[in-house]
Amino acid sequence: SAIACLLVFFLLQLQNKNFLLFVVGDSVQLEINGSVSEFDEFTWIFNESVSVLKYYKKYKDVTLSPRYKDRVEFNEETCSLILKNLQKTDSGLYKVKASNALQTTTLCVHRLSVSDPVEAPVLTLYNSADACYSTLTCRGHDLSVSSMCSYRTCEEKEVTSPGGVALSLSVRDSTIICNHSNPVSWKQENITFTHLFMLKLDTLCLDI
């Protein structure tokens, strides 16, 4: 019977939720959770067609694709694979096929998604004629949100892109927070209400 995969995340039941998320430059260990002693030959395959590595246990022979030179470590006892210095082109499906004299079977499936880390967002202040209001714009990637801010609060807003990049303006205590995120990373830029209106303080604003 097929050996359960440590990082499979219910592949069959959750077709759209079985991703392993990593940042460019990370390393990932793809493991097989269980005994591999009954098999003689192992092949790690990328996206159904690219052979990453072949291992013949009897001869302790490891054949690595030139594409993965200096980026792969293989454990001959567990047949696990460490893929280093991940790039966005490494995103996709990884599986292990194992065989012996009686059968060939798929032992384990991993689906990887590798993304760049987000850049820090940029907050820009636009003054208005009214000393008690300002417009604050937050930009990150190809997204932007703008909010009219009074002396006490800003309208909270959020936008997202189809690729999972999100940009939001929110308020926590006396701080306005611009958060830029994707599925693998996030960065923030903050400004306080005191700083936002430090040149505009007027007793009339306190009643708004």
Short mmCIF file of C-alpha atoms in Angstrom, two decimals:
data_model
loop_
_atom_site.label_atom_id
_atom_site.label_comp_id
_atom_site.label_asym_id
_atom_site.label_seq_id
_atom_site.Cartn_x
_atom_site.Cartn_y
_atom_site.Cartn_z
CA SER A 1 0.00 0.00 0.00
CA ALA A 2 1.09 3.59 -0.62
CA ILE A 3 2.95 5.27 2.22
CA ALA A 4 1.31 8.37 3.67
CA CYS A 5 3.05 11.62 2.80
CA LEU A 6 4.04 13.87 5.67
CA LEU A 7 3.15 17.06 3.83
CA VAL A 8 0.27 15.99 1.59
CA PHE A 9 -2.54 18.03 3.23
CA PHE A 10 -5.33 15.78 2.00
CA LEU A 11 -4.46 16.00 -1.66
CA LEU A 12 -7.57 14.27 -2.95
CA GLN A 13 -10.05 16.02 -0.67
CA LEU A 14 -8.60 19.52 -0.84
CA GLN A 15 -7.48 19.99 -4.41
CA ASN A 16 -7.23 23.77 -4.05
CA LYS A 17 -5.84 23.88 -0.52
CA ASN A 18 -2.88 21.50 -0.57
CA PHE A 19 -0.15 24.03 -1.27
CA LEU A 20 3.14 24.32 0.61
CA LEU A 21 4.03 27.99 0.57
CA PHE A 22 7.62 29.24 0.49
CA VAL A 23 9.59 32.41 -0.18
CA VAL A 24 12.19 32.56 -2.96
CA GLY A 25 15.53 31.42 -1.53
CA ASP A 26 14.03 29.10 1.08
CA SER A 27 14.71 25.36 1.38
CA VAL A 28 12.11 22.63 1.71
CA GLN A 29 12.41 19.04 2.87
CA LEU A 30 10.05 16.68 1.07
CA GLU A 31 9.63 13.61 3.22
CA ILE A 32 8.10 10.17 3.01
CA ASN A 33 6.49 9.25 6.30
CA GLY A 34 6.96 5.52 6.63
CA SER A 35 9.15 2.60 5.69
CA VAL A 36 10.62 2.42 2.21
CA SER A 37 12.37 -0.90 2.75
CA GLU A 38 10.10 -2.90 0.43
CA PHE A 39 11.09 -0.91 -2.67
CA ASP A 40 14.24 -1.08 -4.80
CA GLU A 41 14.03 1.97 -7.06
CA PHE A 42 12.83 5.53 -6.38
CA THR A 43 12.19 8.45 -8.72
CA TRP A 44 11.36 12.00 -7.67
CA ILE A 45 9.31 13.64 -10.44
CA PHE A 46 8.42 17.32 -10.97
CA ASN A 47 5.18 18.26 -12.76
CA GLU A 48 4.59 14.70 -14.01
CA SER A 49 7.42 14.75 -16.55
CA VAL A 50 10.69 16.15 -15.18
CA SER A 51 12.91 13.61 -13.43
CA VAL A 52 14.56 15.31 -10.46
CA LEU A 53 16.43 12.29 -9.10
CA LYS A 54 16.61 8.52 -9.47
CA TYR A 55 17.90 6.18 -6.80
CA TYR A 56 18.76 2.49 -7.21
CA LYS A 57 19.01 1.14 -3.69
CA LYS A 58 20.86 -2.07 -4.52
CA TYR A 59 23.78 -0.17 -6.03
CA LYS A 60 23.38 3.00 -3.93
CA ASP A 61 23.37 4.84 -7.22
CA VAL A 62 21.91 8.38 -7.28
CA THR A 63 21.31 10.07 -10.63
CA LEU A 64 20.51 13.78 -10.35
CA SER A 65 19.13 15.94 -13.14
CA PRO A 66 21.62 18.68 -14.17
CA ARG A 67 18.80 21.17 -13.63
CA TYR A 68 19.05 20.58 -9.88
CA LYS A 69 22.84 20.47 -9.53
CA ASP A 70 24.02 21.89 -6.17
CA ARG A 71 20.42 22.40 -5.04
CA VAL A 72 19.38 18.92 -3.89
CA GLU A 73 20.28 16.77 -0.91
CA PHE A 74 19.04 13.17 -0.87
CA ASN A 75 18.75 10.89 2.15
CA GLU A 76 19.41 7.31 1.06
CA GLU A 77 17.83 5.83 4.19
CA THR A 78 14.50 7.67 4.08
CA CYS A 79 14.54 8.70 0.39
CA SER A 80 13.55 12.21 1.44
CA LEU A 81 14.61 15.16 -0.67
CA ILE A 82 15.82 18.62 0.34
CA LEU A 83 15.41 21.24 -2.37
CA LYS A 84 17.47 24.37 -1.68
CA ASN A 85 17.44 27.95 -2.94
CA LEU A 86 13.86 27.73 -4.15
CA GLN A 87 12.86 29.76 -7.19
CA LYS A 88 9.43 30.60 -8.56
CA THR A 89 10.05 28.11 -11.37
CA ASP A 90 10.15 25.38 -8.70
CA SER A 91 6.43 25.84 -8.08
CA GLY A 92 4.47 22.75 -9.00
CA LEU A 93 3.78 19.13 -8.17
CA TYR A 94 6.42 16.78 -6.76
CA LYS A 95 5.86 13.06 -6.37
CA VAL A 96 7.85 9.93 -5.59
CA LYS A 97 7.40 6.77 -7.63
CA ALA A 98 8.79 3.59 -6.11
CA SER A 99 9.05 0.13 -7.57
CA ASN A 100 10.09 -3.43 -6.83
CA ALA A 101 9.69 -6.70 -8.69
CA LEU A 102 5.94 -6.74 -8.06
CA GLN A 103 4.70 -3.18 -8.37
CA THR A 104 5.26 0.48 -9.13
CA THR A 105 3.40 2.94 -6.96
CA THR A 106 3.26 6.63 -6.06
CA LEU A 107 4.33 7.02 -2.45
CA CYS A 108 4.00 10.71 -1.83
CA VAL A 109 2.79 13.97 -3.38
CA HIS A 110 3.82 17.53 -2.55
CA ARG A 111 2.54 20.69 -4.19
CA LEU A 112 4.81 23.73 -3.82
CA SER A 113 4.12 27.39 -4.43
CA VAL A 114 7.15 29.69 -4.34
CA SER A 115 6.70 33.47 -4.31
CA ASP A 116 8.81 36.58 -3.97
CA PRO A 117 8.61 38.33 -0.60
CA VAL A 118 6.54 41.50 -0.72
CA GLU A 119 8.19 44.90 -0.70
CA ALA A 120 7.50 47.43 2.02
CA PRO A 121 4.44 49.56 1.21
CA VAL A 122 4.69 53.32 0.70
CA LEU A 123 2.47 55.75 2.62
CA THR A 124 1.85 59.15 1.04
CA LEU A 125 0.07 62.07 2.71
CA TYR A 126 -1.97 64.52 0.65
CA ASN A 127 -2.99 67.67 2.50
CA SER A 128 -6.45 69.13 2.09
CA ALA A 129 -7.74 72.66 2.43
CA ASP A 130 -9.45 71.61 5.64
CA ALA A 131 -6.85 71.51 8.39
CA CYS A 132 -8.75 68.73 10.15
CA TYR A 133 -8.61 66.23 7.26
CA SER A 134 -5.92 64.58 5.17
CA THR A 135 -5.92 61.92 2.47
CA LEU A 136 -3.58 59.02 3.07
CA THR A 137 -2.61 56.71 0.21
CA CYS A 138 -0.90 53.35 0.63
CA ARG A 139 0.79 51.71 -2.34
CA GLY A 140 2.34 48.29 -2.76
CA HIS A 141 3.01 46.15 -5.81
CA ASP A 142 0.35 47.18 -8.36
CA LEU A 143 -2.22 47.99 -5.69
CA SER A 144 -3.19 51.18 -3.89
CA VAL A 145 -5.79 52.29 -1.36
CA SER A 146 -6.68 55.82 -0.27
CA SER A 147 -8.52 56.96 2.82
CA MET A 148 -9.78 60.27 4.13
CA CYS A 149 -8.43 60.69 7.64
CA SER A 150 -9.75 62.99 10.32
CA TYR A 151 -8.03 63.92 13.54
CA ARG A 152 -9.35 60.75 15.16
CA THR A 153 -9.79 58.06 12.54
CA CYS A 154 -9.30 56.84 8.99
CA GLU A 155 -11.67 54.83 6.85
CA GLU A 156 -10.34 51.26 6.80
CA LYS A 157 -9.92 49.74 3.35
CA GLU A 158 -8.50 46.62 1.72
CA VAL A 159 -7.85 45.46 -1.84
CA THR A 160 -6.58 42.13 -3.14
CA SER A 161 -5.25 40.81 -6.42
CA PRO A 162 -6.04 37.43 -8.03
CA GLY A 163 -2.54 36.24 -7.10
CA GLY A 164 -3.22 36.61 -3.39
CA VAL A 165 -1.45 39.94 -2.87
CA ALA A 166 -3.34 42.16 -0.41
CA LEU A 167 -3.02 45.78 0.65
CA SER A 168 -4.92 47.24 3.59
CA LEU A 169 -5.25 50.41 5.63
CA SER A 170 -6.37 49.88 9.20
CA VAL A 171 -6.35 51.71 12.52
CA ARG A 172 -5.06 50.31 15.79
CA ASP A 173 -5.17 52.56 18.83
CA SER A 174 -3.57 55.81 17.65
CA THR A 175 -1.68 54.28 14.72
CA ILE A 176 -2.62 53.98 11.05
CA ILE A 177 -1.24 50.76 9.58
CA CYS A 178 -0.61 50.00 5.93
CA ASN A 179 -0.09 46.25 5.49
CA HIS A 180 1.23 44.68 2.28
CA SER A 181 1.08 40.88 2.14
CA ASN A 182 1.08 37.82 -0.05
CA PRO A 183 0.61 34.17 0.95
CA VAL A 184 4.22 33.88 2.17
CA SER A 185 5.22 37.26 3.60
CA TRP A 186 4.05 40.64 4.84
CA LYS A 187 5.45 44.11 5.55
CA GLN A 188 3.98 47.19 7.19
CA GLU A 189 4.37 50.95 7.20
CA ASN A 190 2.85 52.91 10.08
CA ILE A 191 2.06 56.50 10.94
CA THR A 192 0.51 57.93 14.10
CA PHE A 193 -2.38 60.37 14.13
CA THR A 194 -0.18 62.76 16.10
CA HIS A 195 2.41 62.74 13.33
CA LEU A 196 -0.24 62.92 10.62
CA PHE A 197 -1.73 66.11 12.04
CA MET A 198 1.25 67.52 13.90
CA LEU A 199 1.33 70.57 11.64
CA LYS A 200 -2.43 70.98 11.62
CA LEU A 201 -3.44 70.80 15.24
CA ASP A 202 -6.30 73.12 15.87
CA THR A 203 -8.80 73.16 18.69
CA LEU A 204 -11.60 72.99 16.10
CA CYS A 205 -10.40 69.51 15.08
CA LEU A 206 -10.89 68.10 18.53
CA ASP A 207 -14.66 68.25 18.14
CA ILE A 208 -14.82 66.38 14.85
#
